[in-house]
Coordinates of C-alpha atoms in Angstrom, one line a residue:
X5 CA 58.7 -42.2 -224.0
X6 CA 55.9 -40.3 -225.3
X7 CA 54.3 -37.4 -224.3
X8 CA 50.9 -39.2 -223.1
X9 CA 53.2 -42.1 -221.5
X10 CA 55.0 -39.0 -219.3
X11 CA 51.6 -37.9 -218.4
X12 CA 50.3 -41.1 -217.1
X13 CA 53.4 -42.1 -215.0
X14 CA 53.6 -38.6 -213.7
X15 CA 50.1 -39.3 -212.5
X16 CA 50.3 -42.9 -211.2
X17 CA 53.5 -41.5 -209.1
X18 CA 51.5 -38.4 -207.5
X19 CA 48.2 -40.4 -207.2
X20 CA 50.0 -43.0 -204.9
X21 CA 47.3 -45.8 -205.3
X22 CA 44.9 -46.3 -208.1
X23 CA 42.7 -49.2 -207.5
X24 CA 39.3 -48.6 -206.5
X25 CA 37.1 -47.4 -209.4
X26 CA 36.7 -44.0 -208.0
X27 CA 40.5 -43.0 -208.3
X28 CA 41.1 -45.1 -211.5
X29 CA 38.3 -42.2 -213.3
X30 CA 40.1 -39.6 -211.8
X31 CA 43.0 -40.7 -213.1
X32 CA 41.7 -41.0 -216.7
X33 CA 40.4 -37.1 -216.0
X34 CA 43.6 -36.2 -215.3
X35 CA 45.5 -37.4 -218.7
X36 CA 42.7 -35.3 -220.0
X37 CA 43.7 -31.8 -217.6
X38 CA 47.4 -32.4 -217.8
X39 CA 47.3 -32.7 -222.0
X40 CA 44.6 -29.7 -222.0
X41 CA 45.6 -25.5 -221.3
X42 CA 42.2 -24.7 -220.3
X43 CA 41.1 -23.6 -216.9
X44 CA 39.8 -26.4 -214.6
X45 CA 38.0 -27.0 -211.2
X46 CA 39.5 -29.2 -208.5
X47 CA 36.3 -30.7 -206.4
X48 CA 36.5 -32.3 -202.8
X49 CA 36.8 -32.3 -199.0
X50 CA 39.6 -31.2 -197.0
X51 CA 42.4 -33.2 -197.5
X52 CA 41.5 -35.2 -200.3
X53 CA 44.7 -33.1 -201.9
X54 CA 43.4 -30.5 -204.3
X55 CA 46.3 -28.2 -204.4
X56 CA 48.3 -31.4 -204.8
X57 CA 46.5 -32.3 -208.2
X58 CA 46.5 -28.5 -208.9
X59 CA 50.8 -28.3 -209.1
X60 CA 50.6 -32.6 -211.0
X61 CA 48.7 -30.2 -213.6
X62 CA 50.7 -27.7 -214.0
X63 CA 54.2 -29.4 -213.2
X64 CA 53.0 -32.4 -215.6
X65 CA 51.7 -30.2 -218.2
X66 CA 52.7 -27.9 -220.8
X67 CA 53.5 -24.8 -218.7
X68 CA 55.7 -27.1 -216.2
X69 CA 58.8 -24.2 -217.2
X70 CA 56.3 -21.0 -216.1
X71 CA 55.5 -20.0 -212.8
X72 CA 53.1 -21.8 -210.1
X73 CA 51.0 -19.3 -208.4
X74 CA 48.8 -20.2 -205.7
X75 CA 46.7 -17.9 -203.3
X76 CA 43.6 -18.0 -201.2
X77 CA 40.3 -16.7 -202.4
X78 CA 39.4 -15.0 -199.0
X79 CA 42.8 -13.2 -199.4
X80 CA 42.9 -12.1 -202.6
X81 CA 44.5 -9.0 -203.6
X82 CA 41.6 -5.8 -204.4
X83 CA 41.0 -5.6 -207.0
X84 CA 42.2 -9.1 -208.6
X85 CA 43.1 -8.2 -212.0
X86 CA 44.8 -4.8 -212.1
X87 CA 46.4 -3.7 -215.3
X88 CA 48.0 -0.2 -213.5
X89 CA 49.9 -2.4 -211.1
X90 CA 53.3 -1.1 -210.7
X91 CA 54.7 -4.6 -210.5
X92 CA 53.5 -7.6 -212.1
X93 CA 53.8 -9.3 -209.0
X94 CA 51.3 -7.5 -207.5
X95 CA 48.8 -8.8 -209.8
X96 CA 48.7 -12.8 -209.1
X97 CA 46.9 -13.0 -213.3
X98 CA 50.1 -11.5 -214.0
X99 CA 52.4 -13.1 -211.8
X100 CA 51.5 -16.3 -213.6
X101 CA 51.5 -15.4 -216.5
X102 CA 52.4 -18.0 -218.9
X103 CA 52.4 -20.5 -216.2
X104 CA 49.7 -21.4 -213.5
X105 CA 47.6 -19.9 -211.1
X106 CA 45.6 -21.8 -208.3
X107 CA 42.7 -20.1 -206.3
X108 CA 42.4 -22.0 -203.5
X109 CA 38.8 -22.0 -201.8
X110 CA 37.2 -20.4 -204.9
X111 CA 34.1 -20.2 -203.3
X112 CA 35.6 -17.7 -200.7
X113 CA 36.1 -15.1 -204.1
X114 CA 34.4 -12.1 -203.5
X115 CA 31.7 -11.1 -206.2
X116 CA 33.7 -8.3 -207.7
X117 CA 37.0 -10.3 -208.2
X118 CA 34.8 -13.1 -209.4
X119 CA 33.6 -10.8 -212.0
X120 CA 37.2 -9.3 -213.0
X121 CA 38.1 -12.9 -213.3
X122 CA 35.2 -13.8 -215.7
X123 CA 36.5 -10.7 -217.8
X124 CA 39.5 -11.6 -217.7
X125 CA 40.1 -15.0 -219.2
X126 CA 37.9 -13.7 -222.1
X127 CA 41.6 -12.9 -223.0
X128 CA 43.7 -15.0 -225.3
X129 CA 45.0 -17.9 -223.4
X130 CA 48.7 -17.4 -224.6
X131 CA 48.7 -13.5 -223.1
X132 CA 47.7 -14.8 -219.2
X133 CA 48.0 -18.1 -216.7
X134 CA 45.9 -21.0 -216.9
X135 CA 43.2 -20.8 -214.1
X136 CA 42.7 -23.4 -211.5
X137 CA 40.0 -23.2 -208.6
X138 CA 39.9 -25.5 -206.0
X139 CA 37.0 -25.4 -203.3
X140 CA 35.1 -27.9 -201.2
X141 CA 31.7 -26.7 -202.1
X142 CA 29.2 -27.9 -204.6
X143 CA 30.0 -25.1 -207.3
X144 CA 26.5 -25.5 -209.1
X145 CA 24.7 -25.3 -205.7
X146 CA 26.4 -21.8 -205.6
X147 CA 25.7 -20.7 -208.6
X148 CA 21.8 -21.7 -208.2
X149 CA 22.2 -20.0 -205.0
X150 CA 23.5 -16.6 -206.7
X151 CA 26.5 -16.9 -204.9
X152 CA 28.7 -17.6 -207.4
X153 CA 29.4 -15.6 -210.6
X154 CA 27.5 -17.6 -213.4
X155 CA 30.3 -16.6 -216.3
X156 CA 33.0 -17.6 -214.3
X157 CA 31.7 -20.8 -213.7
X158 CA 31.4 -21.3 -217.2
X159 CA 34.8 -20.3 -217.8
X160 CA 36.5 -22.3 -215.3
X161 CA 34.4 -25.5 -215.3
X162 CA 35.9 -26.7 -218.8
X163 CA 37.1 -29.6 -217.0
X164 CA 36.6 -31.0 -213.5
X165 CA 37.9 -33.1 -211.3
X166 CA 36.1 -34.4 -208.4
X167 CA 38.4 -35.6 -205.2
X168 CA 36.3 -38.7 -203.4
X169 CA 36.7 -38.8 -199.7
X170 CA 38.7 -41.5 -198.6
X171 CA 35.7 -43.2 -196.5
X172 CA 34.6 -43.8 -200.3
X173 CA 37.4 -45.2 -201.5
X174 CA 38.3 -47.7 -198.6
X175 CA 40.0 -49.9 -200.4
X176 CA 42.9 -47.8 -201.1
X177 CA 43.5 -47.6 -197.2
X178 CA 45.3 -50.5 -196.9
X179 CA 47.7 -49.5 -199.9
X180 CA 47.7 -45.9 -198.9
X181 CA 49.0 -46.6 -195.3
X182 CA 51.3 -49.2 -196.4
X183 CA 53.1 -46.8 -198.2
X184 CA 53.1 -43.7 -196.1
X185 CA 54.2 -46.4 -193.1
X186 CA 57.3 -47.8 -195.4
X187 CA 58.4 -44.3 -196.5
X188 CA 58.1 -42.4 -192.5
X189 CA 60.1 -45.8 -191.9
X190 CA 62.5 -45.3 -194.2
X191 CA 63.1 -41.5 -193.3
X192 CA 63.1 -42.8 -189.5
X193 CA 65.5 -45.4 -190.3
X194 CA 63.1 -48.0 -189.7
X195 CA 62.9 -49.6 -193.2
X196 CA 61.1 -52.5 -192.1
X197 CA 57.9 -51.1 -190.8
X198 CA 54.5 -53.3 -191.4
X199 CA 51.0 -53.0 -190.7
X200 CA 48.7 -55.9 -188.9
X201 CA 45.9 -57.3 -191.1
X202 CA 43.7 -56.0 -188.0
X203 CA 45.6 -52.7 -188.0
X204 CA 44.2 -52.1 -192.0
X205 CA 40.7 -53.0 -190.7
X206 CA 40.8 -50.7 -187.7
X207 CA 41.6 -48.1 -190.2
X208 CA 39.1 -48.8 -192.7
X209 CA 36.5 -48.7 -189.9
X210 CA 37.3 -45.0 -189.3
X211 CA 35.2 -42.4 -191.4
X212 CA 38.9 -40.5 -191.9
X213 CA 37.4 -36.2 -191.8
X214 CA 40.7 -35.2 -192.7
X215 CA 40.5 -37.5 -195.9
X216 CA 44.4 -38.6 -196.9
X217 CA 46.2 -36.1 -195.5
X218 CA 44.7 -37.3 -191.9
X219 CA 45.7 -40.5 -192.6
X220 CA 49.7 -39.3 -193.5
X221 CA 49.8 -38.0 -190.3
X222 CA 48.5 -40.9 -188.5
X223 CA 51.2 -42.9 -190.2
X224 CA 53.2 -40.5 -189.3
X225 CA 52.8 -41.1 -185.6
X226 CA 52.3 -44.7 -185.7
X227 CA 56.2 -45.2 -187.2
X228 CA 57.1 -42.5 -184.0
X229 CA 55.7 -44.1 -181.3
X230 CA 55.3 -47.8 -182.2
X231 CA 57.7 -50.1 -180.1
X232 CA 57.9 -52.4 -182.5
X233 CA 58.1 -53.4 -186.4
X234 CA 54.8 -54.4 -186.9
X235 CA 52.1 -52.0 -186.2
X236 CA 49.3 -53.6 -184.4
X237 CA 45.1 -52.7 -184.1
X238 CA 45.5 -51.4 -180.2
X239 CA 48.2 -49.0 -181.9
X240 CA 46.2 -47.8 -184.6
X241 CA 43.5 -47.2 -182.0
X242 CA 45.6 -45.3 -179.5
X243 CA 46.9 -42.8 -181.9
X244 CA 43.8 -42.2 -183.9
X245 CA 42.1 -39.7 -181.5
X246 CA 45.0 -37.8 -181.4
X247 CA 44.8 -37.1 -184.8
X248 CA 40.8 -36.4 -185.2
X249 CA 41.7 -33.6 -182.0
X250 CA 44.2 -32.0 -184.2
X251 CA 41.6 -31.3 -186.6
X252 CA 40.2 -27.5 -185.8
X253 CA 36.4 -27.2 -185.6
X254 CA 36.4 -24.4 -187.3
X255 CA 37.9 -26.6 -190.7
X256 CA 35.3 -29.1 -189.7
X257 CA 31.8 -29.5 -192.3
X258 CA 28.5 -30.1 -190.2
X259 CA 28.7 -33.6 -191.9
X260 CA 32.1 -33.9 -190.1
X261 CA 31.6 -32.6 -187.1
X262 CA 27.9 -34.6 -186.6
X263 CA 30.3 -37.6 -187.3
X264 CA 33.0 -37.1 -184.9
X265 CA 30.3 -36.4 -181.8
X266 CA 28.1 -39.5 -183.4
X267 CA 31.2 -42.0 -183.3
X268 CA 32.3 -41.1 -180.0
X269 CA 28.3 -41.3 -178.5
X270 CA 28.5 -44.8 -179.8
X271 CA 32.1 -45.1 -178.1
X272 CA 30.7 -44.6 -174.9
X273 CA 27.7 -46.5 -175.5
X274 CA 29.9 -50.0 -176.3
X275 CA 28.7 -50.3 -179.7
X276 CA 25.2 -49.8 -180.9
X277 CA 22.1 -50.0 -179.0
X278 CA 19.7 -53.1 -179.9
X279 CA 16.6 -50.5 -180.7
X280 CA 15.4 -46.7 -180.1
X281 CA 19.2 -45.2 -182.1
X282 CA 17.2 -42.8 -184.8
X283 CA 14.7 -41.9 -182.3
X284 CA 17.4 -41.3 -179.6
X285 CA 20.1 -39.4 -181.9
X286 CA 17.3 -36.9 -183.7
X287 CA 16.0 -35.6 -180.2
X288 CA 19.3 -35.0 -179.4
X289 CA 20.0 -33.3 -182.5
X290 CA 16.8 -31.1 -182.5
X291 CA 17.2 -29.3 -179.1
X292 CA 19.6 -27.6 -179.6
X293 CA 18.8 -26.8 -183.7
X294 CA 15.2 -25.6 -181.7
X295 CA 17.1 -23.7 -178.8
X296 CA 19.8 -21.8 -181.3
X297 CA 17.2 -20.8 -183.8
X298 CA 15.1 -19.6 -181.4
X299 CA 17.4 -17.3 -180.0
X300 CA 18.7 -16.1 -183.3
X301 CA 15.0 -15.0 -183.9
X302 CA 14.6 -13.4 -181.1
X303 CA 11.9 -16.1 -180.0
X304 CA 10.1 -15.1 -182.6
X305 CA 8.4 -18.6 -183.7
X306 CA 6.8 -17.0 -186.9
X307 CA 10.2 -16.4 -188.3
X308 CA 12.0 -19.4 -186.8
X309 CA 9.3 -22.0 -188.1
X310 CA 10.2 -20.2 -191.7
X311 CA 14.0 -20.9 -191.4
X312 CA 13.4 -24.7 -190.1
X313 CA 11.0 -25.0 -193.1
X314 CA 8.6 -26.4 -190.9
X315 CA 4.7 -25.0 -190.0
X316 CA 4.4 -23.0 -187.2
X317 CA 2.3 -25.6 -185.1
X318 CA 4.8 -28.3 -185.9
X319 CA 7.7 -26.0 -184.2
X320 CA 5.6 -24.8 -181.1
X321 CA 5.0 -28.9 -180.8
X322 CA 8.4 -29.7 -181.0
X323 CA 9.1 -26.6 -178.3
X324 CA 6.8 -28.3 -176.0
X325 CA 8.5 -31.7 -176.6
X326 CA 12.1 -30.5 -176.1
X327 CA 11.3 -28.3 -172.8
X328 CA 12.2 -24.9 -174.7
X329 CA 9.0 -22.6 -174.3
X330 CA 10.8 -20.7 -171.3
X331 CA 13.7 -20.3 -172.9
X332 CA 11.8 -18.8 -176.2
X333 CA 10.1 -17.0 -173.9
X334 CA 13.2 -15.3 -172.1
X335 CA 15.1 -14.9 -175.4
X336 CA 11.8 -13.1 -176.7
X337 CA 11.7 -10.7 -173.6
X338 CA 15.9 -10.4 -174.2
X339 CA 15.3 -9.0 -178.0
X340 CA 12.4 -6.8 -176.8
X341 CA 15.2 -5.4 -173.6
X342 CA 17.7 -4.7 -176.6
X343 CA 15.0 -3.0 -178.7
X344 CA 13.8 -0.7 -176.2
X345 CA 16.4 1.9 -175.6
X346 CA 16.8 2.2 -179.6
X347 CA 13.0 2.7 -179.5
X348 CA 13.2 5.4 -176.8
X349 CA 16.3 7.3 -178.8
X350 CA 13.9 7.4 -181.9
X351 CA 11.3 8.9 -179.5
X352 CA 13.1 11.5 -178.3
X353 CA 13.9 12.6 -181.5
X354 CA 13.0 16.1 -183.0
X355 CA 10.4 16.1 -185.1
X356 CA 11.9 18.2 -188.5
X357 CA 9.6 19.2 -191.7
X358 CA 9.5 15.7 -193.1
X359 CA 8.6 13.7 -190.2

């Protein structure tokens, strides 16, 4: 078999399924990755399964015989690189070395170790670890925003592969659950495990936050608790909210969490109401967006109107409509309370020769 034969069935066996278009150009990028020793980005949401495409590139690649290395950004050793280590170990650059090293969250990289890392793969690729980041952010967003290091972007974006959530890619559900179904089964000694046709479409109906790793779990739990062979829509339904309440806020986007509250308000409504939805949603989305940036100012609507990006006339209207001027008005009179006493301390102070 030859070496770009390997690569691809290596891929097509960590990939899973390859069929909607999305995957199939991920897969093309990654015969380019695997065959390539330069640094790389790994793009997408929680669960899509970056440091899973992270180890097919290094395991399937050239420096499958070195050392994996993976560690979080927002635990990073200080300083990153450091040559007077003791122990190579120590050093995660050198740890790897000759192998591969994953930074997992590479947003979360503080600015110095973002710079040490710029500096460092200035070096000769054969004397260090090929460099992978993985993050869920938009890197060039970050980099406009002067929050990420402008060389190292440069250096680690020679290739990229972008992750597509799976609510993008619904037609590998079907495929996707079929498989992780037949292969808990087979662990479970339930061999024979199946899916309803109304079973796939109640899980292509759900907007899956946790991406493909959500929906291992859930198949997962549906060969545990399902009575019978063939898994059925009211099963799929009973086990899915115990899944999305596994799912920490905290590891939540905005987008996701605004989607979890939004499905569950429709839940409880019985399906979509015939007119007034936008209307109904957005005031119930602005009150407390109004309330919490209010309070974070101090009620100070000057400043608050400037964070919302709106004129100040448009945010003392929209106080008005939500029924918030009393609370702007206590959360004004709360900052002024806090600002007093440091006021009187600076007071009291005694006045020296520069004052």
């Amino acid at each position: 078999m030859s070496t770009r034969a390997r690569i691809r069935s290596e891929i097509r066996r960590a990939l899973v399924v390859i069929e909607s278009p999305a995957m199939r150009s991920v897969a093309a990028d990654l015969e380019d990755v695997v065959g390539s020793d330069a640094p790389a980005v790994v793009e997408g949401e929680r669960g899509t399964g970056r440091e899973m495409i992270a180890r097919l590139v290094h395991f399937a690649g050239g420096r499958r015989d070195g050392a994996f290395v993976a560690i979080e950004a927002a635990a990073a050793p200080r300083p990153l690189v450091d040559r007077a280590a003791a122990e190579p170990a120590a050093e995660p650059l050198r740890a790897a070395a000759g192998g591969t090293l994953l930074i997992k969250n590479l947003c979360a990289l503080e600015p110095a170790a973002q710079r040490q890392l710029a500096a460092a793969l200035r070096e000769p690729a054969a004397a260090r670890a090929r460099v992978i980041g993985s993050c869920d952010h938009d890197l060039d967003a970050a980099v406009e925003a002067g929050v990420f290091d402008a060389e190292l972007y440069e250096h680690l974006t020679v290739h990229r592969i972008a992750l597509p959530p799976l609510r993008e890619r619904s037609e590998d559900i079907p495929p996707l659950a079929t498989h992780f179904v037949r292969d808990y089964g087979r662990q479970a000694g339930r061999p024979h495990m199946t899916l309803s046709s109304r079973a796939f479409d109640a899980l292509v109906r759900y907007p899956w936050p946790g991406n493909v790793a959500e929906l291992k779990d859930l198949a997962r739990r549906l060969v545990i608790r399902a009575a019978r062979t063939r898994i059925e829509a009211g099963d799929v339904d009973a086990a899915l909210p115990a899944v999305a309440e596994r799912v920490p806020l905290e590891e939540m986007s905005l987008e996701e969490v605004v989607r979890a509250k939004l499905r569950e308000f429709l839940r409880r409504m019985d399906g979509y109401p015939i007119d007034g939805l936008y209307e109904d949603v957005l005031q119930r989305i602005e009150r407390p967006l109004f309330d919490l940036v209010m309070d974070h100012t101090g009620g100070n609507q000057l400043r608050a109107a400037e964070i919302l990006g709106l004129s100040r006339n448009t945010l003392r209207r929209k106080l008005v409509d939500h029924g918030l001027v009393a609370r702007t008005l206590r959360a004004r009179d709360r900052a002024a309370a806090n600002a007093t006493p440091k006021a009187a301390k600076v007071a009291r102070r005694p006045r020296g020769r520069d004052d």
